[in-house]
């Protein structure tokens, strides 16, 4: 296991039937880090999480959490992990108070103050029926249930899915406020890059079941470059350069996104003889969409040429 | 676990209450449908009526399935299940928390309606049929069976895999249990069988709680339990197929039996498979007299009255309950089937307490009783008969109840009772009302008692009319019927095999017999030898052939060994079976042994090849082949359903098929290549760098 790694995944591979969901993933999450786990739907994020939490078995490879093999996690170790699965499931027939009591009965480290604080933050009262809560309130209740045991490791599977921006912001605020107190580790998967950008120290990106990136947010952004090349005539197709992610050709422009550009990359671009080369700054969201989006060339021509 | 139990209880209580209401309605309907407004006919079943059984049989099974499924399936959605499992407790605690609550809910849903029904039946004033402790056992047996359905539902809901494969077999295993329970003779066998099946299903369900529920990683007890469930599931499917196709019910026989004409001539009647009847004398000459061939020819033969079936010191008459099924009402209570008026009172014999109880059908309350000292009010001291008479059909008028040495003749019409005994003859082995048609065409009733050496015939006032000594060995020919000629001058004893000689029913019907003709003083006038009349079975149909060939070697040889050991230990029934298997029907036994062993060997070989083709180790493939050898084609199907089939893909190195679970290829020993490096990977110094192949 890596030094002080809270989650350590080695060569993890998972098949469902003949379909390979996760392909040889290696990942190490250091203690005290907020780790964003990114990827499009169906890329294997939830499966990876479920495997390292010991809910599914890997086809090959291994995973350990808090120094313990995931396949044989002891209840005491599990008590140190907070897990919020996607969907924010609650037992609809329970009241908010009963949900807390039910959860508290399993955790010796249950902190009622945290539970009540999060409830208050989401304007929840103990007598409310869980089945009648809005999505945002339900997410708040789930978060309260997850945070109250004061876990060392917090694993959130798409926690903001389906929430409006206000609820999302509340969720993040609560999560950060509680967990930042004591050097805890957060591992969360998400599609919402603005959230990731705001809170994550590092990100890992799964693409096509393979881990393609594992770095800081800044390193990820810096690893990708986007250029817009302007031409007097119809631009040529971009050559198949190493690291080329996407190119987009229109009547007089060629937009190129490339990963890990070589030092002489702009010289190569100049070789296409454009009128101008404009490097464009990307947000994390733009970078991510370009990174995991469809690879290859896209075109769009207005002047008599066929649009692809 | 307490919180889990609380949660499950609260969550599913509504379903249990709904099920309880539904089952209560069905069971009340079962009770009342047969008894209300039906007091003059057969409506006395209450807790042992077929409608009530229908309600408990299907009701308990459905409640078990419903609760099992509702406890798991709504929560089985991926994330919801993950939320449930991610707790600092083991999966076992979660599972058994569910099970404890589920079983409690099941008992609420099924137990309360049953208790209500028992209370209703046991409280005088509701039903004309008296309640006897034990009448609730058949319903209790169904309740135990329903528990197996509950565990089957848990297993089905928890087990990964196709609904049309191994999962659903668990329900058919419970169906197999239902078939067994409905045919079982004793309550304790039901409890044992239901306990065994429930345990197997429970362990199977428990093992399915593991992260992937795969067979290979199960413990040995779990493997055995799952194999048993799958095997019995196939048996359940077989039971249903057998019920639908009627394989094994070969009723289309050609068979003969003997009767005596009113003139005293024994004749042989042969019923052909086309339902026509041929009448011959004992020499085989066809009798063409239309009197014996017309539809109303019944009156032209002497009426046969069975006097005894079981003469012999070793076989006391009250051991007859060997033949009674615990689901049969006669096991607990015997209704006196009289068509003549007994006033507003229905009479019942209570075998356990050994007296007759009269219940008014006007208010459904007991009004009087009859014991060995005669009819008396309810509050009079009881002097019970010494005979249990469990299961005896008490439908003669008057009703006869034979004690060891005394015959009680109970007339429920006039509420009188006389006793007959023959002290010098000793024990009574049977008694009956003998009815014959006299010359004037009216019917006359007499009483007959079978002793160790003779049958005595009395009139209804107790006067001795005839003494008929046996001239045959009654320890063998111990089943005797009495016929009386219209002039009451000739008596015929028709001997059959003693009931305690354990011969199957078909063979019993085909055995030879003897008729002795005597006068009233017991002088032997004539003895007729009745030739055997072998029944000719139809040729074996192909479904029967298949069903026979599919028998498990383990069970078949096990049964033979059981017979052999039982025979050595002196068990008569097993000794008879052993004799039949190894001597009388040795040919059949040999043929079956060769056929079953051959098929099992073929299927075992198929399994071995199949298992090796999907890259099972020799040890694992051999174990499965051995299993199939023991369980024949059923084992092969179980192998297909139970085993974890590896996903095989082409090896990137050698192109041959290899399992995705194995690190190295069994053919070229290559490992798995890393994912292809596309040049777009972004890893910084802090990453646990992914193992990606270098771009070629």
XYZ file of N, CA and C in Angstrom, chain B residues 38-244:
621
model
N -75.365 -27.630 5.981
C -75.010 -28.887 5.350
C -74.977 -29.992 6.393
N -75.686 -29.798 7.466
C -75.519 -30.704 8.602
C -76.078 -32.095 8.371
N -76.880 -32.283 7.349
C -77.420 -33.622 7.121
C -76.509 -34.457 6.220
N -75.547 -33.822 5.623
C -74.708 -34.568 4.688
C -73.301 -34.763 5.239
N -72.342 -34.390 4.477
C -70.980 -34.726 4.894
C -70.230 -33.544 5.481
N -70.910 -32.470 5.723
C -70.210 -31.266 6.128
C -69.724 -31.276 7.555
N -68.761 -32.069 7.856
C -68.276 -32.131 9.228
C -66.774 -31.925 9.305
N -66.191 -31.490 8.230
C -64.721 -31.453 8.180
C -64.078 -30.440 9.085
N -64.672 -29.278 9.215
C -64.085 -28.113 9.898
C -62.590 -27.995 9.612
N -61.757 -28.222 10.626
C -60.312 -28.027 10.429
C -59.695 -29.078 9.518
N -60.454 -30.132 9.230
C -59.915 -31.187 8.355
C -60.694 -31.281 7.051
N -61.375 -30.222 6.679
C -62.136 -30.276 5.416
C -61.231 -29.913 4.250
N -61.620 -30.368 3.083
C -60.775 -30.135 1.909
C -60.699 -28.650 1.578
N -61.798 -27.916 1.806
C -61.768 -26.480 1.493
C -60.832 -25.756 2.456
N -60.880 -26.172 3.714
C -59.979 -25.545 4.688
C -58.526 -25.863 4.323
N -58.296 -27.095 3.911
C -56.939 -27.479 3.493
C -56.477 -26.644 2.304
N -57.419 -26.413 1.406
C -57.083 -25.611 0.224
C -56.595 -24.231 0.681
N -57.323 -23.682 1.646
C -56.961 -22.344 2.148
C -55.598 -22.368 2.833
N -55.353 -23.382 3.664
C -54.071 -23.402 4.397
C -52.909 -23.792 3.481
N -53.174 -24.749 2.597
C -52.149 -25.195 1.653
C -51.615 -24.037 0.829
N -52.543 -23.415 0.087
C -52.135 -22.349 -0.821
C -51.886 -21.048 -0.055
N -52.703 -20.814 0.962
C -52.617 -19.556 1.696
C -51.266 -19.384 2.364
N -50.836 -20.400 3.111
C -49.554 -20.273 3.830
C -48.404 -20.133 2.839
N -48.469 -20.884 1.749
C -47.402 -20.794 0.744
C -47.359 -19.379 0.163
N -48.526 -18.848 -0.165
C -48.563 -17.510 -0.767
C -48.092 -16.447 0.218
N -48.516 -16.566 1.462
C -48.094 -15.582 2.475
C -46.575 -15.643 2.643
N -46.033 -16.872 2.689
C -44.581 -17.031 2.816
C -43.849 -16.367 1.658
N -44.316 -16.635 0.451
C -43.674 -16.048 -0.731
C -43.781 -14.527 -0.702
N -44.986 -14.059 -0.407
C -45.245 -12.617 -0.404
C -44.318 -11.894 0.569
N -44.262 -12.388 1.793
C -43.441 -11.712 2.804
C -41.965 -11.775 2.449
N -41.533 -12.934 1.963
C -40.119 -13.086 1.591
C -39.727 -12.112 0.499
N -40.559 -12.038 -0.532
C -40.239 -11.140 -1.654
C -40.316 -9.670 -1.227
N -41.371 -9.343 -0.479
C -41.542 -7.934 -0.109
C -40.466 -7.459 0.858
N -39.866 -8.386 1.563
C -38.809 -7.998 2.486
C -37.507 -7.661 1.753
N -37.321 -8.284 0.616
C -36.029 -8.118 -0.067
C -36.140 -7.262 -1.333
N -37.078 -7.628 -2.224
C -37.049 -7.034 -3.569
C -37.131 -5.501 -3.594
N -38.028 -4.872 -2.796
C -38.086 -3.409 -2.880
C -36.768 -2.753 -2.443
N -35.995 -3.458 -1.638
C -34.754 -2.894 -1.124
C -33.543 -3.337 -1.937
N -33.797 -4.208 -2.921
C -32.688 -4.840 -3.635
C -32.109 -3.936 -4.711
N -32.759 -2.782 -4.953
C -32.205 -1.868 -5.948
C -30.795 -1.500 -5.510
N -29.931 -1.386 -6.496
C -28.495 -1.331 -6.248
C -28.098 -0.374 -5.110
N -28.518 0.888 -5.216
C -28.035 1.866 -4.242
C -28.710 1.706 -2.894
N -29.977 1.349 -2.945
C -30.699 1.144 -1.696
C -30.086 -0.016 -0.923
N -29.732 -1.052 -1.656
C -29.106 -2.225 -1.047
C -27.748 -1.852 -0.460
N -27.021 -1.016 -1.208
C -25.707 -0.571 -0.729
C -25.865 0.237 0.553
N -26.902 1.087 0.594
C -27.143 1.889 1.795
C -27.455 0.991 2.985
N -28.149 -0.094 2.714
C -28.482 -1.024 3.799
C -27.230 -1.755 4.284
N -26.409 -2.183 3.325
C -25.270 -3.037 3.679
C -24.130 -2.272 4.335
N -23.993 -0.986 3.965
C -22.840 -0.258 4.497
C -23.111 0.193 5.929
N -22.987 -0.730 6.831
C -23.166 -0.467 8.259
C -22.081 -1.234 9.004
N -21.747 -0.749 10.168
C -20.691 -1.466 10.909
C -21.205 -2.743 11.564
N -21.870 -3.535 10.801
C -22.281 -4.871 11.268
C -22.031 -5.831 10.110
N -21.920 -7.104 10.418
C -21.679 -8.064 9.353
C -22.969 -8.273 8.559
N -22.806 -8.812 7.377
C -23.991 -9.115 6.560
C -24.870 -10.143 7.245
N -24.254 -10.989 8.044
C -25.021 -12.019 8.758
C -26.032 -11.370 9.694
N -25.587 -10.308 10.376
C -26.492 -9.622 11.315
C -27.673 -9.029 10.538
N -27.375 -8.429 9.402
C -28.445 -7.837 8.591
C -29.392 -8.933 8.119
N -28.802 -10.021 7.632
C -29.631 -11.114 7.111
C -30.514 -11.702 8.208
N -29.899 -12.017 9.338
C -30.708 -12.670 10.376
C -31.670 -11.694 11.056
N -31.324 -10.410 11.026
C -32.298 -9.421 11.482
C -33.545 -9.479 10.625
N -33.330 -9.568 9.335
C -34.462 -9.680 8.414
C -35.224 -10.983 8.645
N -34.464 -12.067 8.819
C -35.104 -13.375 8.958
C -35.953 -13.446 10.231
N -35.387 -12.956 11.337
C -36.141 -13.021 12.604
C -37.445 -12.242 12.469
N -37.331 -11.036 11.925
C -38.542 -10.231 11.756
C -39.501 -10.900 10.777
N -38.952 -11.426 9.687
C -39.790 -12.053 8.665
C -40.529 -13.265 9.190
N -39.819 -14.088 9.958
C -40.467 -15.283 10.508
C -41.557 -14.863 11.498
N -41.249 -13.845 12.307
C -42.255 -13.367 13.265
C -43.484 -12.848 12.518
N -43.256 -12.097 11.456
C -44.388 -11.569 10.678
C -45.169 -12.705 10.025
N -44.430 -13.691 9.546
C -45.097 -14.835 8.927
C -45.983 -15.547 9.950
N -45.442 -15.694 11.162
C -46.226 -16.382 12.202
C -47.453 -15.562 12.583
N -47.301 -14.257 12.572
C -48.466 -13.405 12.843
C -49.505 -13.598 11.736
N -49.026 -13.544 10.500
C -49.947 -13.589 9.358
C -50.650 -14.940 9.235
N -49.982 -16.006 9.609
C -50.589 -17.328 9.432
C -51.075 -17.930 10.749
N -50.377 -17.599 11.829
C -50.727 -18.203 13.119
C -52.015 -17.652 13.695
N -52.204 -16.342 13.596
C -53.405 -15.740 14.197
C -54.684 -16.259 13.516
N -54.742 -16.312 12.181
C -55.952 -16.891 11.569
C -56.187 -18.337 12.005
N -55.094 -19.097 12.115
C -55.262 -20.498 12.519
C -55.775 -20.584 13.955
N -55.187 -19.760 14.831
C -55.652 -19.761 16.223
C -57.127 -19.373 16.292
N -57.510 -18.393 15.486
C -58.915 -17.963 15.477
C -59.815 -19.115 15.020
N -59.361 -19.834 14.000
C -60.157 -20.956 13.493
C -60.259 -22.061 14.547
N -59.142 -22.340 15.208
C -59.161 -23.389 16.241
C -60.097 -22.970 17.374
N -60.017 -21.709 17.760
C -60.910 -21.225 18.817
C -62.373 -21.389 18.396
N -62.625 -21.037 17.159
C -63.997 -21.101 16.647
C -64.517 -22.539 16.673
N -63.664 -23.463 16.244
C -64.081 -24.863 16.178
C -64.141 -25.480 17.576
N -63.231 -25.048 18.441
C -63.148 -25.656 19.774
C -64.222 -25.142 20.721
N -64.817 -24.029 20.371
C -65.846 -23.473 21.250
C -67.210 -24.027 20.841
N -67.885 -24.766 21.721
C -69.187 -25.328 21.361
C -70.161 -24.228 20.960
N -70.998 -24.556 20.007
C -71.986 -23.589 19.561
C -71.737 -23.083 18.157
N -70.532 -23.321 17.647
C -70.234 -22.820 16.302
C -70.388 -23.890 15.226
N -69.935 -25.090 15.533
C -69.986 -26.167 14.531
C -70.538 -27.421 15.183
N -71.211 -28.200 14.377
C -71.763 -29.435 14.916
C -70.649 -30.445 15.212
N -69.556 -30.334 14.478
C -68.451 -31.269 14.680
C -67.684 -30.926 15.956
N -67.507 -31.876 16.848
C -66.730 -31.562 18.042
C -65.251 -31.360 17.697
N -64.584 -30.608 18.537
C -63.152 -30.387 18.329
C -62.365 -31.406 19.138
N -61.377 -31.969 18.492
C -60.492 -32.909 19.170
C -59.077 -32.354 19.048
N -58.360 -32.241 20.161
C -56.978 -31.742 20.050
C -56.197 -32.567 19.032
N -55.537 -31.911 18.154
C -54.802 -32.599 17.094
C -55.395 -32.293 15.733
N -56.661 -31.853 15.713
C -57.277 -31.556 14.420
C -56.607 -30.374 13.731
N -55.850 -29.596 14.505
C -55.173 -28.436 13.925
C -53.825 -28.822 13.298
N -53.410 -30.084 13.501
C -52.083 -30.483 13.013
C -51.921 -30.355 11.492
N -52.917 -30.767 10.700
C -52.731 -30.603 9.255
C -52.501 -29.140 8.855
N -53.267 -28.230 9.480
C -53.066 -26.808 9.162
C -51.698 -26.353 9.649
N -51.285 -26.898 10.786
C -49.962 -26.568 11.318
C -48.869 -27.069 10.364
N -49.128 -28.226 9.764
C -48.175 -28.761 8.781
C -48.059 -27.808 7.598
N -49.193 -27.254 7.161
C -49.164 -26.299 6.054
C -48.443 -25.020 6.458
N -48.621 -24.657 7.724
C -47.936 -23.459 8.231
C -46.414 -23.669 8.188
N -45.988 -24.880 8.589
C -44.545 -25.196 8.525
C -44.068 -25.162 7.075
N -44.900 -25.675 6.182
C -44.520 -25.698 4.765
C -44.403 -24.283 4.221
N -45.314 -23.416 4.646
C -45.285 -22.025 4.190
C -43.993 -21.335 4.582
N -43.436 -21.750 5.701
C -42.170 -21.173 6.145
C -41.065 -21.486 5.130
N -41.126 -22.693 4.567
C -40.151 -23.047 3.524
C -40.333 -22.126 2.318
N -41.576 -21.775 1.991
C -41.809 -20.846 0.876
C -41.216 -19.471 1.192
N -41.314 -19.082 2.469
C -40.737 -17.787 2.864
C -39.230 -17.789 2.594
N -38.567 -18.874 3.032
C -37.118 -18.931 2.827
C -36.785 -19.058 1.333
N -37.652 -19.747 0.598
C -37.435 -19.861 -0.848
C -37.497 -18.474 -1.482
N -38.446 -17.661 -1.041
C -38.564 -16.303 -1.598
C -37.321 -15.485 -1.262
N -36.795 -15.653 -0.039
C -35.565 -14.936 0.327
C -34.433 -15.335 -0.612
N -34.329 -16.657 -0.829
C -33.241 -17.153 -1.685
C -33.383 -16.614 -3.108
N -34.612 -16.676 -3.622
C -34.847 -16.204 -4.993
C -34.523 -14.720 -5.096
N -34.951 -13.960 -4.088
C -34.756 -12.510 -4.150
C -33.284 -12.128 -3.974
N -32.549 -12.902 -3.200
C -31.165 -12.531 -2.901
C -30.171 -13.076 -3.918
N -30.518 -14.211 -4.528
C -29.538 -14.888 -5.363
C -29.339 -14.139 -6.683
N -28.086 -13.912 -7.060
C -27.865 -13.305 -8.365
C -28.120 -14.321 -9.467
N -28.316 -13.843 -10.662
C -28.493 -14.766 -11.781
C -29.861 -14.640 -12.401
N -30.083 -15.499 -13.383
C -31.312 -15.402 -14.171
C -32.518 -15.907 -13.384
N -33.635 -15.218 -13.560
C -34.878 -15.640 -12.910
C -35.333 -16.986 -13.439
N -34.942 -17.298 -14.664
C -35.443 -18.530 -15.262
C -34.508 -19.708 -15.010
N -33.469 -19.477 -14.247
C -32.527 -20.558 -13.988
C -32.597 -21.027 -12.561
N -31.444 -20.992 -11.931
C -31.323 -21.581 -10.597
C -32.166 -20.859 -9.556
N -32.408 -19.570 -9.756
C -33.123 -18.822 -8.716
C -34.508 -19.402 -8.466
N -35.265 -19.564 -9.532
C -36.665 -19.962 -9.369
C -36.794 -21.394 -8.872
N -35.731 -22.169 -9.042
C -35.803 -23.565 -8.593
C -36.092 -23.653 -7.096
N -35.703 -22.625 -6.353
C -35.948 -22.645 -4.906
C -37.451 -22.749 -4.627
N -38.238 -22.073 -5.437
C -39.694 -22.132 -5.224
C -40.198 -23.541 -5.535
N -39.632 -24.147 -6.569
C -40.071 -25.506 -6.908
C -39.622 -26.525 -5.853
N -38.522 -26.206 -5.159
C -38.120 -27.074 -4.036
C -39.211 -27.041 -2.971
N -39.746 -25.851 -2.726
C -40.837 -25.731 -1.747
C -42.094 -26.436 -2.270
N -42.294 -26.370 -3.582
C -43.448 -27.070 -4.175
C -43.304 -28.585 -3.943
N -42.077 -29.060 -4.098
C -41.831 -30.487 -3.851
C -42.182 -30.837 -2.408
N -41.835 -29.928 -1.500
C -42.181 -30.143 -0.088
C -43.705 -30.213 0.070
N -44.406 -29.347 -0.622
C -45.885 -29.356 -0.539
C -46.442 -30.707 -0.989
N -45.890 -31.220 -2.077
C -46.347 -32.530 -2.552
C -46.101 -33.587 -1.476
N -44.928 -33.507 -0.871
C -44.591 -34.481 0.174
C -45.544 -34.351 1.349
N -45.769 -33.119 1.775
C -46.604 -32.876 2.961
C -48.026 -33.387 2.728
N -48.511 -33.203 1.520
C -49.875 -33.651 1.248
C -50.000 -35.166 1.206
N -48.876 -35.846 1.041
C -48.934 -37.301 1.008
C -48.405 -37.955 2.267
N -47.860 -37.153 3.180
C -47.220 -37.736 4.371
C -48.259 -38.271 5.343
N -47.913 -39.378 5.996
C -48.857 -40.011 6.905
C -48.800 -39.451 8.318
N -47.661 -38.946 8.691
C -47.485 -38.528 10.082
C -47.024 -37.077 10.162
N -47.478 -36.426 11.210
C -47.135 -35.016 11.396
C -45.630 -34.843 11.596
N -45.024 -35.770 12.335
C -43.602 -35.585 12.628
C -42.763 -35.667 11.350
N -43.216 -36.461 10.385
C -42.445 -36.520 9.129
C -42.531 -35.182 8.397
N -43.697 -34.539 8.509
C -43.853 -33.222 7.890
C -42.926 -32.213 8.556
N -42.896 -32.265 9.883
C -42.039 -31.316 10.613
C -40.578 -31.533 10.221
N -40.187 -32.810 10.126
C -38.800 -33.104 9.750
C -38.499 -32.617 8.340
N -39.412 -32.946 7.415
C -39.176 -32.564 6.019
C -39.184 -31.047 5.864
N -40.159 -30.392 6.487
C -40.231 -28.922 6.374
C -39.013 -28.293 7.037
N -38.577 -28.886 8.143
C -37.395 -28.371 8.825
C -36.165 -28.504 7.946
N -36.015 -29.661 7.321
C -34.861 -29.896 6.452
C -34.872 -28.922 5.276
N -36.027 -28.815 4.623
C -36.102 -27.960 3.437
C -35.916 -26.489 3.813
N -36.537 -26.091 4.932
C -36.390 -24.688 5.361
C -34.934 -24.386 5.677
N -34.276 -25.335 6.325
C -32.877 -25.127 6.678
C -32.023 -24.986 5.418
N -32.268 -25.881 4.447
C -31.500 -25.819 3.201
C -31.736 -24.482 2.503
N -33.000 -24.063 2.456
C -33.319 -22.799 1.783
C -32.738 -21.611 2.556
N -32.791 -21.693 3.876
C -32.251 -20.610 4.711
C -30.748 -20.484 4.490
N -30.047 -21.615 4.510
C -28.593 -21.566 4.308
C -28.275 -21.064 2.903
N -29.068 -21.521 1.938
C -28.889 -21.062 0.554
C -29.064 -19.553 0.453
N -30.096 -19.042 1.111
C -30.349 -17.594 1.068
C -29.234 -16.836 1.778
N -28.812 -17.384 2.882
C -27.740 -16.752 3.672
C -26.468 -16.643 2.821
N -26.145 -17.736 2.138
C -24.926 -17.717 1.325
C -25.059 -16.721 0.173
N -26.280 -16.432 -0.241
C -26.479 -15.500 -1.356
C -26.293 -14.051 -0.926
N -26.107 -13.815 0.370
C -25.857 -12.452 0.855
C -24.414 -12.027 0.616
N -23.542 -12.969 0.247
C -22.136 -12.614 0.053
C -22.019 -11.655 -1.136
N -20.876 -10.936 -1.267
C -20.790 -9.891 -2.286
C -21.199 -10.332 -3.684
N -20.838 -11.526 -4.114
C -21.297 -11.890 -5.456
C -22.147 -13.157 -5.447
N -22.319 -13.754 -4.281
C -23.219 -14.911 -4.182
C -22.786 -16.090 -5.024
N -21.529 -16.133 -5.442
C -21.124 -17.204 -6.346
C -21.000 -18.529 -5.589
N -21.245 -19.587 -6.327
C -21.265 -20.924 -5.743
C -19.878 -21.318 -5.248
N -18.876 -20.937 -6.028
C -17.513 -21.403 -5.769
C -16.988 -20.931 -4.417
N -17.381 -19.714 -4.019
C -16.826 -19.179 -2.769
C -17.680 -19.526 -1.552
N -18.759 -20.271 -1.767
C -19.627 -20.655 -0.640
C -18.900 -21.639 0.274
N -19.350 -21.667 1.513
C -18.843 -22.688 2.432
C -19.435 -24.040 2.017
N -18.862 -25.112 2.552
C -19.375 -26.439 2.189
C -20.833 -26.644 2.585
N -21.233 -26.229 3.802
C -22.662 -26.383 4.136
C -23.558 -25.633 3.158
N -23.096 -24.432 2.747
C -23.906 -23.651 1.805
C -23.982 -24.355 0.454
N -22.851 -24.938 0.030
C -22.856 -25.655 -1.252
C -23.831 -26.831 -1.198
N -23.755 -27.584 -0.112
C -24.641 -28.749 0.015
C -26.096 -28.286 0.036
N -26.346 -27.192 0.775
C -27.720 -26.687 0.864
C -28.215 -26.254 -0.511
N -27.376 -25.534 -1.246
C -27.805 -25.058 -2.560
C -28.041 -26.220 -3.524
N -27.140 -27.204 -3.476
C -27.324 -28.369 -4.356
C -28.623 -29.088 -4.001
N -28.889 -29.206 -2.694
C -30.135 -29.863 -2.278
C -31.338 -29.069 -2.772
N -31.258 -27.760 -2.657
C -32.377 -26.915 -3.104
C -32.601 -27.084 -4.604
N -31.517 -27.040 -5.367
C -31.667 -27.160 -6.820
C -32.200 -28.547 -7.193
N -31.671 -29.556 -6.521
C -32.111 -30.917 -6.837
C -33.601 -31.087 -6.512
N -33.985 -30.636 -5.316
C -35.396 -30.780 -4.951
C -36.280 -29.851 -5.779
N -35.682 -28.767 -6.257
C -36.431 -27.905 -7.180
C -36.779 -28.663 -8.443
N -35.805 -29.423 -8.948
C -36.082 -30.255 -10.129
C -37.136 -31.305 -9.797
N -37.062 -31.869 -8.584
C -38.077 -32.851 -8.176
C -39.460 -32.201 -8.171
N -39.508 -30.934 -7.710
C -40.778 -30.208 -7.704
C -41.312 -30.039 -9.109
N -40.410 -29.694 -10.032
C -40.824 -29.587 -11.439
C -41.326 -30.943 -11.940
N -40.606 -32.002 -11.525
C -41.020 -33.360 -11.906
C -42.389 -33.695 -11.351
N -42.646 -33.291 -10.106
C -43.957 -33.546 -9.493
C -45.067 -32.896 -10.316
N -44.796 -31.656 -10.722
C -45.822 -30.932 -11.493
C -46.028 -31.615 -12.846
N -44.885 -31.975 -13.483
C -44.993 -32.653 -14.788
C -45.748 -33.968 -14.642
N -45.469 -34.679 -13.560
C -46.127 -35.967 -13.332
C -47.634 -35.767 -13.121
N -47.943 -34.698 -12.391
C -49.351 -34.423 -12.129
C -50.076 -34.096 -13.433
N -49.404 -33.348 -14.293
C -50.042 -32.940 -15.547
C -50.153 -34.117 -16.509
